[in-house]
mmCIF file of C-alpha atoms and ligand atoms in Angstrom:
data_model
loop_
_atom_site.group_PDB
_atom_site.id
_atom_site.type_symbol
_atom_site.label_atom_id
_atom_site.label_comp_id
_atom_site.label_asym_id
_atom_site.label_seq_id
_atom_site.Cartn_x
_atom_site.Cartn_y
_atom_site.Cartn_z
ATOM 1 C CA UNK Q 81 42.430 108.567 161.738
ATOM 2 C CA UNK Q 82 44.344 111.829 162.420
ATOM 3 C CA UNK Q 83 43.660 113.804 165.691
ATOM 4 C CA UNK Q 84 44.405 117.180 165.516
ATOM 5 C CA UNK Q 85 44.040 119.550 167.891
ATOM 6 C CA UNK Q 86 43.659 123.797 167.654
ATOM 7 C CA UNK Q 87 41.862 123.292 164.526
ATOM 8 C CA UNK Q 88 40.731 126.793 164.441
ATOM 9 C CA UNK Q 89 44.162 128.122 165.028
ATOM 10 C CA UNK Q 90 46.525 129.490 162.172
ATOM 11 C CA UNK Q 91 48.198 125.929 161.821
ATOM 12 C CA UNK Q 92 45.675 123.871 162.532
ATOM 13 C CA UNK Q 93 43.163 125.407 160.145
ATOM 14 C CA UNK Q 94 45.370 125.090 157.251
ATOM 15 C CA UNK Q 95 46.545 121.810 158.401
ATOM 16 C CA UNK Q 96 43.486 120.115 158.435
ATOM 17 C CA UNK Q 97 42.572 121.333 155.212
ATOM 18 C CA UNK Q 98 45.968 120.052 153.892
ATOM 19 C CA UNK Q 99 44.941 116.219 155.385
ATOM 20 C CA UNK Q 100 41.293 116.104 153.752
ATOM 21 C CA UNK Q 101 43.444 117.120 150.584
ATOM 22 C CA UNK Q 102 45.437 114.551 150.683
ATOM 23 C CA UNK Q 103 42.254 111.970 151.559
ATOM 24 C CA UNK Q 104 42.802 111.825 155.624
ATOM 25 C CA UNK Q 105 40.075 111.059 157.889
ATOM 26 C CA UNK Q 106 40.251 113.630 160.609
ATOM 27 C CA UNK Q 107 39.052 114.164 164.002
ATOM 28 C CA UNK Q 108 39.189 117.448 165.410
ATOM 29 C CA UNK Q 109 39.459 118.681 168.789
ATOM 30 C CA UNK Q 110 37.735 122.493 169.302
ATOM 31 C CA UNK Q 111 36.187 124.221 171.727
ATOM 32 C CA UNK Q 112 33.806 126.113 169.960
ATOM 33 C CA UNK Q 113 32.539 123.794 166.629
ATOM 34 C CA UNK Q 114 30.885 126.965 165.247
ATOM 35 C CA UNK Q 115 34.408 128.427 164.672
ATOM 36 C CA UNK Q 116 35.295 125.703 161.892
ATOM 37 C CA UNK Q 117 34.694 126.907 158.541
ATOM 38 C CA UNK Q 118 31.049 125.082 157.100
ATOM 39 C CA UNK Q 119 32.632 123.270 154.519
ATOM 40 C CA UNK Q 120 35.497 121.565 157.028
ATOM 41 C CA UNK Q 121 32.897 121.161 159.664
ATOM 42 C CA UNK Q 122 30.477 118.678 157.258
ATOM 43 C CA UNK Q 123 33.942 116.659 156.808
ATOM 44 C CA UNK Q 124 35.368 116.467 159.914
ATOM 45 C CA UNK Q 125 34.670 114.301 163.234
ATOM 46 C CA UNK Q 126 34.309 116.511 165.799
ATOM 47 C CA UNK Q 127 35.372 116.171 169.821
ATOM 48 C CA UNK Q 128 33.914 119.300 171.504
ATOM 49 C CA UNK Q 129 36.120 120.728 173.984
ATOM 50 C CA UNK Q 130 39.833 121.742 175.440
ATOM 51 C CA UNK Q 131 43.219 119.000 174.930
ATOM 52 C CA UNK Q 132 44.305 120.105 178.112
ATOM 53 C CA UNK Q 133 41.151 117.647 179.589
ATOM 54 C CA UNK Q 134 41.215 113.945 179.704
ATOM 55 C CA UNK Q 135 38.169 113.690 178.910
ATOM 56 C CA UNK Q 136 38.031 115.655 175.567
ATOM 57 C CA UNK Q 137 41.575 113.794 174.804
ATOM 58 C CA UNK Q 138 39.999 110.032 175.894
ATOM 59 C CA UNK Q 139 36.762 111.151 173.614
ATOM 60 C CA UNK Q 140 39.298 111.774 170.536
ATOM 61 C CA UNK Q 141 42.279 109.427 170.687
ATOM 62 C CA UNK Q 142 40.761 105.995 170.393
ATOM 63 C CA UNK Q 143 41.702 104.044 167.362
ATOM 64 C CA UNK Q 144 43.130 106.660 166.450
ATOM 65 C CA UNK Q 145 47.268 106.464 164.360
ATOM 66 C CA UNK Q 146 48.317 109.951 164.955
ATOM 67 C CA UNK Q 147 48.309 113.073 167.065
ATOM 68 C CA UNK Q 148 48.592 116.900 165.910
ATOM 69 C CA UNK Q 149 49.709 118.253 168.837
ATOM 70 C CA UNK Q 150 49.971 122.419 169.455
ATOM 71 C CA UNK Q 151 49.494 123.983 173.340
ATOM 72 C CA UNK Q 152 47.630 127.597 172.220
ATOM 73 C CA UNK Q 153 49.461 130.772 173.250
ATOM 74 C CA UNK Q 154 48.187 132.068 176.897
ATOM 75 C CA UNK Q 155 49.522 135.831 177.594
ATOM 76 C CA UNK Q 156 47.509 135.498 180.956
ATOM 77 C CA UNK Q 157 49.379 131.858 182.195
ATOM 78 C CA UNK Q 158 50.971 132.913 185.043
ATOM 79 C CA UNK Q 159 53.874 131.193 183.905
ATOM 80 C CA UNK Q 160 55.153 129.790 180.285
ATOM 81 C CA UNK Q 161 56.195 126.682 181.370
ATOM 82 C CA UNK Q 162 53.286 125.924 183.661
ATOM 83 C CA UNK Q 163 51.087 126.250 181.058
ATOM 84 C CA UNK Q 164 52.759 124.094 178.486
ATOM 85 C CA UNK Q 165 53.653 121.358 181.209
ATOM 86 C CA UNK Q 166 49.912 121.465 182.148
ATOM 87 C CA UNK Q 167 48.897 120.765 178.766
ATOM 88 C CA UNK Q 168 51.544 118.129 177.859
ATOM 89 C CA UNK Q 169 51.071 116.128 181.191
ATOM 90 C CA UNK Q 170 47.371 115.500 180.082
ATOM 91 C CA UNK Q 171 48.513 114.400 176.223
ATOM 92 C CA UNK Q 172 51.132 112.212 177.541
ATOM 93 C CA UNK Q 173 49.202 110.387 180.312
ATOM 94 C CA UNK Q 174 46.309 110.428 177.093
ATOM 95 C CA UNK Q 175 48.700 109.128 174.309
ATOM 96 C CA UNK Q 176 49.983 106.285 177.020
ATOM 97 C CA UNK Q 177 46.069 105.230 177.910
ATOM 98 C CA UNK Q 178 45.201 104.905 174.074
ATOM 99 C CA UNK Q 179 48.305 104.019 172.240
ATOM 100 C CA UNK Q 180 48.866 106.727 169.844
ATOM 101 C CA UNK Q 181 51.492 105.385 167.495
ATOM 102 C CA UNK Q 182 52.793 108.616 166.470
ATOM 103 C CA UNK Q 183 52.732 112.441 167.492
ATOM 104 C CA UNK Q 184 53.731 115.303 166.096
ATOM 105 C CA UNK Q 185 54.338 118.775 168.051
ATOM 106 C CA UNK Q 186 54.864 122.697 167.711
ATOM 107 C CA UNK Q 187 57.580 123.306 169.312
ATOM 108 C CA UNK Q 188 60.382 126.318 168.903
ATOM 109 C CA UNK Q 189 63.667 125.780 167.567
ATOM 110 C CA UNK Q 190 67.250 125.895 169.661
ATOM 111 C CA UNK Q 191 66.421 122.856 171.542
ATOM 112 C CA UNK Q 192 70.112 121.948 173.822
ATOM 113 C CA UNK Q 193 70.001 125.908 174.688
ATOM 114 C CA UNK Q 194 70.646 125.517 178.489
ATOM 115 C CA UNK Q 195 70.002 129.125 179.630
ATOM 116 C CA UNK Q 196 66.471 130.414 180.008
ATOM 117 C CA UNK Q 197 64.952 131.102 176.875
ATOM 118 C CA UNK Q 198 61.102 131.833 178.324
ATOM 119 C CA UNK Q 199 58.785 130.358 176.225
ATOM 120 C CA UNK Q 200 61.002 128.405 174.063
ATOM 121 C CA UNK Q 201 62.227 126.994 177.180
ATOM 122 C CA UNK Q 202 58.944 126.170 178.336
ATOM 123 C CA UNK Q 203 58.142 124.330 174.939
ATOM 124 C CA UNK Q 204 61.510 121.946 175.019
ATOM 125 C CA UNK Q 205 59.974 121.214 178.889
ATOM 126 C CA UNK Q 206 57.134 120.226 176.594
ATOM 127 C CA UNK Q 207 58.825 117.606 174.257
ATOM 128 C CA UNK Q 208 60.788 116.537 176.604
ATOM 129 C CA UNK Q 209 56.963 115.499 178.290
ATOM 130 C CA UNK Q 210 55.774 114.246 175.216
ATOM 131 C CA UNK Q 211 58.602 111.916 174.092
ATOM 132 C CA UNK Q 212 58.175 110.550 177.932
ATOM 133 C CA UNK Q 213 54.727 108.803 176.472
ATOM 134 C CA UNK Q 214 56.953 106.759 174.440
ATOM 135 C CA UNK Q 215 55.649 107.442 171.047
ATOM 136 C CA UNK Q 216 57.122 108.157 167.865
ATOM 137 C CA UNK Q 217 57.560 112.093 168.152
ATOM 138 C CA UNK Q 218 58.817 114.741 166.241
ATOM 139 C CA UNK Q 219 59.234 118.326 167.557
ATOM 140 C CA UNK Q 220 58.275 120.359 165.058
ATOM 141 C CA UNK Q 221 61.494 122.815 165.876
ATOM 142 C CA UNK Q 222 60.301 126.769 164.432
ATOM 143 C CA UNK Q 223 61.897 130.431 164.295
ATOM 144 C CA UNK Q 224 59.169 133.852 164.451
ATOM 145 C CA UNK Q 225 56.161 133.284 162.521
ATOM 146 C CA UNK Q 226 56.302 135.991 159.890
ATOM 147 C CA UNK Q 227 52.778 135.641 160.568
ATOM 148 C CA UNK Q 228 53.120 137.297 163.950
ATOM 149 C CA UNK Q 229 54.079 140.613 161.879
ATOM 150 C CA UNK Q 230 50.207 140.631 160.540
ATOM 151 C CA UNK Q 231 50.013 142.257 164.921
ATOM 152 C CA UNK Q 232 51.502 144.977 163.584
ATOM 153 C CA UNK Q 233 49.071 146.009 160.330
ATOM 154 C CA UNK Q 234 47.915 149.176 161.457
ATOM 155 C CA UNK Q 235 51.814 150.615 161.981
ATOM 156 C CA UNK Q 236 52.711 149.143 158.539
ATOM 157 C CA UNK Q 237 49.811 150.740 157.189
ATOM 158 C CA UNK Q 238 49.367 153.960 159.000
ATOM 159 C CA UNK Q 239 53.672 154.806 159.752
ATOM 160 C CA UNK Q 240 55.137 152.744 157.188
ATOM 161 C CA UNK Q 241 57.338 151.307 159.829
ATOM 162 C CA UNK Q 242 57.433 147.994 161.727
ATOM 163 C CA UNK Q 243 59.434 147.079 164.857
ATOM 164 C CA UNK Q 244 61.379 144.164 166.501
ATOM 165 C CA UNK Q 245 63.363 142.870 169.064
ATOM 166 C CA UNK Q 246 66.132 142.747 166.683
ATOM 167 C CA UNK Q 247 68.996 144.394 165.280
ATOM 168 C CA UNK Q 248 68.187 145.596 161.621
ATOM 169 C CA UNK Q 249 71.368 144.156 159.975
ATOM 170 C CA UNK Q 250 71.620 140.402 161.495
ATOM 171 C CA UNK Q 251 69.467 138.032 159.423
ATOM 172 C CA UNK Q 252 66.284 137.219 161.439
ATOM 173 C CA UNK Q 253 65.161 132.975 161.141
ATOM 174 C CA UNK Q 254 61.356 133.067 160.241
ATOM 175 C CA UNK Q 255 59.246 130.689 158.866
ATOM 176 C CA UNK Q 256 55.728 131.439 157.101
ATOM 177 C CA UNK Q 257 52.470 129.113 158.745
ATOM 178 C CA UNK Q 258 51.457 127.638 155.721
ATOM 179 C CA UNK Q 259 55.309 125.946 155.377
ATOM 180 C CA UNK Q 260 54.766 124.696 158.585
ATOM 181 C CA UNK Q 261 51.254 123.090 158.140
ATOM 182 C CA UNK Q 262 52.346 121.304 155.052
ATOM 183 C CA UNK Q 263 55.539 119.968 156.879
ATOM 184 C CA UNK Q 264 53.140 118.977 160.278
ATOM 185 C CA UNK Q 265 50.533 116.902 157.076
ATOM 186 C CA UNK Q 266 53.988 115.384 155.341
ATOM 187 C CA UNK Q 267 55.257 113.775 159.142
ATOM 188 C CA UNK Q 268 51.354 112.775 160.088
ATOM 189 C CA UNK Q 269 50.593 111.221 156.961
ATOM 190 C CA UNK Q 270 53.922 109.079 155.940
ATOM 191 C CA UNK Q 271 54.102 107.582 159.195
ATOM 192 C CA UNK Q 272 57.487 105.631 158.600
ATOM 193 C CA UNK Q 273 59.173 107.433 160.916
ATOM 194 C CA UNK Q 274 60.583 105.784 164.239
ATOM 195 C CA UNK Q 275 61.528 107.459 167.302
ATOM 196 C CA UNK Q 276 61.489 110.521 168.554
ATOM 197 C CA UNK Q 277 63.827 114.081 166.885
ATOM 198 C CA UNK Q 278 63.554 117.549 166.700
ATOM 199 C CA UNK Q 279 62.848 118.501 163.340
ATOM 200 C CA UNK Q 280 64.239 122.192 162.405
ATOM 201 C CA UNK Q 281 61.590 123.568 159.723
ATOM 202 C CA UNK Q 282 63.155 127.193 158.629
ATOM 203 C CA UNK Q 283 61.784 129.679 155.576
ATOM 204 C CA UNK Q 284 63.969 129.491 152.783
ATOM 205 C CA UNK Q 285 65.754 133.178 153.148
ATOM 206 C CA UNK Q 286 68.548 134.757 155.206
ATOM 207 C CA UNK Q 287 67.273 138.346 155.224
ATOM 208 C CA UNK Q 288 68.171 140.812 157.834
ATOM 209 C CA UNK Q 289 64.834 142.802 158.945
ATOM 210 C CA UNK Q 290 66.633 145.921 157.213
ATOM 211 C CA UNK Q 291 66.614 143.951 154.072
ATOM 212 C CA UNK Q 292 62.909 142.861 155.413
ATOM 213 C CA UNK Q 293 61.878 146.195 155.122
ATOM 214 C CA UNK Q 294 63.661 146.747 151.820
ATOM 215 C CA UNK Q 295 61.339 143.758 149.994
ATOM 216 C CA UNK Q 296 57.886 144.677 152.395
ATOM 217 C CA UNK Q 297 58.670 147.973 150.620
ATOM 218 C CA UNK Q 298 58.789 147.122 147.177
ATOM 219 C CA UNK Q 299 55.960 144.781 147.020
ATOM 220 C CA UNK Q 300 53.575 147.462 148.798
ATOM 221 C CA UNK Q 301 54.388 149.856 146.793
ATOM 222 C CA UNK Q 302 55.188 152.300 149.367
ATOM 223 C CA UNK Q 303 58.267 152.951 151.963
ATOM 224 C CA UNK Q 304 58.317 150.755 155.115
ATOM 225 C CA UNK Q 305 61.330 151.501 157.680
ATOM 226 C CA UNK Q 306 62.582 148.990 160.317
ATOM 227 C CA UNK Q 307 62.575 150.086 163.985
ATOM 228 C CA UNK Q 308 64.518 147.852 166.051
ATOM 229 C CA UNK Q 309 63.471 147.985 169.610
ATOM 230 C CA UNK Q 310 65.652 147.235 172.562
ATOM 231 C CA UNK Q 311 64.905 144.063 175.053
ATOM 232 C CA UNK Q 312 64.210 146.993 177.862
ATOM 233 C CA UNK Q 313 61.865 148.989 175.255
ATOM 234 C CA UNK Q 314 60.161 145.752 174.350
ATOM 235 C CA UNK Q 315 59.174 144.868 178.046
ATOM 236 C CA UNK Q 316 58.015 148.509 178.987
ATOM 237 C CA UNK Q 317 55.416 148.373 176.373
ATOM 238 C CA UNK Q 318 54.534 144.733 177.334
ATOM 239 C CA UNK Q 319 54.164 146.775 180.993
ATOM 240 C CA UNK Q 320 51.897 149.396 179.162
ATOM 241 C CA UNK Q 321 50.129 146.808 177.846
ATOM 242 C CA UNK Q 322 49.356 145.203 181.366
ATOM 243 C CA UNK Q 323 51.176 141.816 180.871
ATOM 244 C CA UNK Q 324 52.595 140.450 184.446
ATOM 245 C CA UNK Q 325 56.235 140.666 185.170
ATOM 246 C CA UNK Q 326 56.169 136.792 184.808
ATOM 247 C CA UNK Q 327 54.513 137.542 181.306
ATOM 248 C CA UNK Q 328 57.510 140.292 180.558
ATOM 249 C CA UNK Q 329 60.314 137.562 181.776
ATOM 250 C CA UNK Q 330 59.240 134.803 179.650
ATOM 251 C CA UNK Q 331 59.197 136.684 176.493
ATOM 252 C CA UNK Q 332 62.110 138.868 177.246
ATOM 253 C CA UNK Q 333 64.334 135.784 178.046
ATOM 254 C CA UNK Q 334 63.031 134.686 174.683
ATOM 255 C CA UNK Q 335 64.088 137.851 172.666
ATOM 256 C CA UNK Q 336 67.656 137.475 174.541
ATOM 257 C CA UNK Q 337 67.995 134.279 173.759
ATOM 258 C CA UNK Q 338 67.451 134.701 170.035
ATOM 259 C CA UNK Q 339 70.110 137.904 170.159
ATOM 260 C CA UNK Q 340 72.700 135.431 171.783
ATOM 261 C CA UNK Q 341 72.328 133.110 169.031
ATOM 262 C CA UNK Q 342 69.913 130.506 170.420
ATOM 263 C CA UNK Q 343 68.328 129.193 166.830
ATOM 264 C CA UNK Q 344 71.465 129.127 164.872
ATOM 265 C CA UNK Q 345 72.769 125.753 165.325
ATOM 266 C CA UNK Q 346 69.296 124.635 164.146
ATOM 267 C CA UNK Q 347 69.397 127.509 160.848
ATOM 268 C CA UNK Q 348 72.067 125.167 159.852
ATOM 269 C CA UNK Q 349 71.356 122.568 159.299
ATOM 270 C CA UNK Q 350 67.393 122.669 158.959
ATOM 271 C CA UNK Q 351 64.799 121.614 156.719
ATOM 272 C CA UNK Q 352 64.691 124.424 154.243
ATOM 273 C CA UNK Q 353 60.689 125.367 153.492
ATOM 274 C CA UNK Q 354 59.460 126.885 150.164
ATOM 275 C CA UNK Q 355 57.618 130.587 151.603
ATOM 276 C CA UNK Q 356 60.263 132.797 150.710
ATOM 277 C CA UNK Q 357 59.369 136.299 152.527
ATOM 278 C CA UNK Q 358 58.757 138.310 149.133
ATOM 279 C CA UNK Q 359 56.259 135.475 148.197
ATOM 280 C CA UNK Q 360 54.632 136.125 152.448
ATOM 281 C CA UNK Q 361 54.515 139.382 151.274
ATOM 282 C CA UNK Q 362 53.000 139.406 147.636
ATOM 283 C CA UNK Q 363 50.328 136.364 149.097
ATOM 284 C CA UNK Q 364 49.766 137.522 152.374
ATOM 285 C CA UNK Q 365 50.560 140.978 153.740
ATOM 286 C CA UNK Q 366 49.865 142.941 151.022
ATOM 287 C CA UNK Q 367 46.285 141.656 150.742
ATOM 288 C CA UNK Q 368 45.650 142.449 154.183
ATOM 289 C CA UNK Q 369 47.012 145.720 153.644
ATOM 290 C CA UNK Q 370 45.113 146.315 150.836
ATOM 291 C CA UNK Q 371 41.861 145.274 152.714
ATOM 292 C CA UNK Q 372 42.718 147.882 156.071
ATOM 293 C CA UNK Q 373 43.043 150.923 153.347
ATOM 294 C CA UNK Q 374 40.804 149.712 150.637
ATOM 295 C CA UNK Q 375 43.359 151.411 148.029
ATOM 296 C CA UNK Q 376 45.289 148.966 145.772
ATOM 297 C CA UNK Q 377 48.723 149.577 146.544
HETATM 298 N N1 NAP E 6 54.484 132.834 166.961
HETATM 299 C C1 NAP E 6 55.721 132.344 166.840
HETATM 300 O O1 NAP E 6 56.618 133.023 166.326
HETATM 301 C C2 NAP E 6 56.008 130.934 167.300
HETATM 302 C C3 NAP E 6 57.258 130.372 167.060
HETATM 303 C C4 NAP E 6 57.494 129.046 167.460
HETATM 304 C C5 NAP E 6 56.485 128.328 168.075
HETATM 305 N N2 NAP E 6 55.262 128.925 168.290
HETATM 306 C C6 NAP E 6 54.187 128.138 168.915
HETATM 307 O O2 NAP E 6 53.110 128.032 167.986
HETATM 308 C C7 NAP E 6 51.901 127.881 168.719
HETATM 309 C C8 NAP E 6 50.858 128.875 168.191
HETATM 310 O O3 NAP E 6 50.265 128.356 167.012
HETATM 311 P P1 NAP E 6 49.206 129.181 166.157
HETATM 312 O O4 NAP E 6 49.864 130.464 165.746
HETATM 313 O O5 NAP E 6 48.661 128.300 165.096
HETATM 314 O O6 NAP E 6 48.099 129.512 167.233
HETATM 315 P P2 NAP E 6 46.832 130.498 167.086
HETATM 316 O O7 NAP E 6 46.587 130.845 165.653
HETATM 317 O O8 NAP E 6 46.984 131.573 168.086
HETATM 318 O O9 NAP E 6 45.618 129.554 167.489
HETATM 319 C C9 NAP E 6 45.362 129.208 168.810
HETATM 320 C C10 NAP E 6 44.445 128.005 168.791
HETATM 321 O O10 NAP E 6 44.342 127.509 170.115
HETATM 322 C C11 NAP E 6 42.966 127.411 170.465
HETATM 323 N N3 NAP E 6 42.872 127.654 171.898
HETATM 324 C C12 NAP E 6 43.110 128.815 172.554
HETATM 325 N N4 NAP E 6 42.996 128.630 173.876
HETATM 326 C C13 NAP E 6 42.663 127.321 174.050
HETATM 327 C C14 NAP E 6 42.411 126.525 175.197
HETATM 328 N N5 NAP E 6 42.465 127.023 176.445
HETATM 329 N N6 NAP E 6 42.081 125.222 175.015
HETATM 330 C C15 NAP E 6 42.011 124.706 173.765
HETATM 331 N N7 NAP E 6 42.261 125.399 172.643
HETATM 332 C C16 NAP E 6 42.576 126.703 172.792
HETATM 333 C C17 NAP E 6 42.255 128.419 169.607
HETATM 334 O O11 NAP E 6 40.929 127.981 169.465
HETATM 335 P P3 NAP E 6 39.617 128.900 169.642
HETATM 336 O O12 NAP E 6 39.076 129.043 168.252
HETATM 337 O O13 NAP E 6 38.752 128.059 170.522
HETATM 338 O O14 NAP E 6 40.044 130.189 170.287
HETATM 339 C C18 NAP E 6 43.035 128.281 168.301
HETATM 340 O O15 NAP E 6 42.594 127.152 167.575
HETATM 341 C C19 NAP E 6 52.237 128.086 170.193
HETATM 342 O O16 NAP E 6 52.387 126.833 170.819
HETATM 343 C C20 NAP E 6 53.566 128.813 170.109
HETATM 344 O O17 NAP E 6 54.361 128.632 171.240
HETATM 345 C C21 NAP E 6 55.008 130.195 167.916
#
């Protein structure tokens, strides 16, 4: 029996799809069963409520051999690693009470990065929980979701431009949620694995987001620019937007860190997933695009 937790985020969904492919029993941890698609939900064991309480985690984990583990984005925690620490402190003590055999996290890469890196900080404070429960663990160790560039549809769509903390000739690490899924299924479901490592998943290309822009582009059909925003620019409109100034550190720190090189020792060496970002674009953006306008591009 799998546990997996968010299974109505963008991993987890696609995750626990990828398990009952492969023949998994799977128990699922949500907080609203109704947000499961109907086929998943007839095939599924379901624990209603949050994995930040003992009591949903003590309803799921028994007999069960391993743990999907992901703490959901808050943009209203007052602080990053608060959050995350809240959440892992309730696995651990969990995994300890039922013997979990083997866990596997979302976590960020550049772990060894000693100055603050915000959230990515806050999610090595995680692992660093989690392998305290002394099971097998692997951090699941990621760059930018080119997912997270689906936030900026509208602009694509409307200005033919997108934006990033980033400058536009410096190849930018992503990784595409689908890669990452099928990498979290491979480490839950051959179990062979012993102790507890990061494991740097990274998409397979070394584009700048100039040469981002360049491919988006081309497979829409139609001109997108790059705007690369400044660390300052980015937290004034994170102001605008009303996030707290804790809110505006942690992410900030994060950007920074990225600009000073924080996931490059782990580009090197990692795990090199099939999503290239032309494929992201044909199978993913451009559909989405397509469906905002209505107008084949
Ligand atoms: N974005 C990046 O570039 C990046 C890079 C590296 C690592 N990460 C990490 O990746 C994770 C995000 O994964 P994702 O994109 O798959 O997330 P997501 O699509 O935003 O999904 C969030 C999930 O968390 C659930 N959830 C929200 N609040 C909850 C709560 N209080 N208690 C229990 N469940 C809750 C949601 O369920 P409902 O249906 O109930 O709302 C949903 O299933 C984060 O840990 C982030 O730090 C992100």
């Amino acid at each position: 029996m799998i546990v997996v937790t968010t299974p109505t985020g963008q991993i987890g969904r696609k995750l626990v799809e990828n398990l009952l492919d492969r023949g998994e029993s799977v128990r699922v941890i949500v907080r609203d069963p109704a947000r499961l698609a109907d086929d998943i939900r007839q095939r599924v064991e379901i624990v209603v409520g949050t994995h930040s309480d003992p009591a949903a985690l003590d309803a799921a984990l028994p007999a069960s051999d391993a743990l999907f583990w992901l703490v959901p984005p808050d943009r209203t925690a007052s602080s990053a690693r608060q959050h995350y620490l809240d959440f892992a402190r309730a696995a651990t003590a969990a995994i300890r009470r039922h013997d979990v055999g083997h866990v596997v996290g979302i976590s960020s890469a550049g772990h060894g990065w000693t100055d603050p890196a915000g959230v990515l900080s806050a999610a090595f404070a995680m692992d660093a929980e989690l392998a305290a429960s002394g099971a097998h663990y692997r951090a699941l160790s990621l760059p930018f979701y080119l997912e997270n560039l689906l936030g900026q549809l509208d602009w694509i769509r409307d200005q033919g431009a997108f934006a990033l903390a980033a400058p536009a000739d410096r190849p930018f690490a992503t990784i595409a949620t689908d890669d990452i899924a099928r990498a979290a299924a491979d480490l839950l479901t051959d179990r062979s694995w012993r102790g507890q490592e990061d494991v740097p998943v990274f998409g397979p290309d070394r584009l700048t987001p100039g040469e981002m822009a360049e491919v988006m582009s081309e497979e829409l059909g139609r001109a997108v620019a790059y705007r690369a925003m400044t660390i300052d620019e980015l937290a004034s409109s994170m102001r605008a937007g009303g996030a707290t100034d804790r809110a505006v550190r942690d992410t900030t720190e994060m950007f920074q860190a990225q600009l000073d090189g924080i996931y490059d020792a782990d580009w090197a060496v990692a795990e090199r997933a099939s999503t290239d970002f032309r494929t992201w674009c044909r199978n993913v953006l451009e559909p989405r695009v397509v469906a905002r306008t209505g107008i084949a591009s």
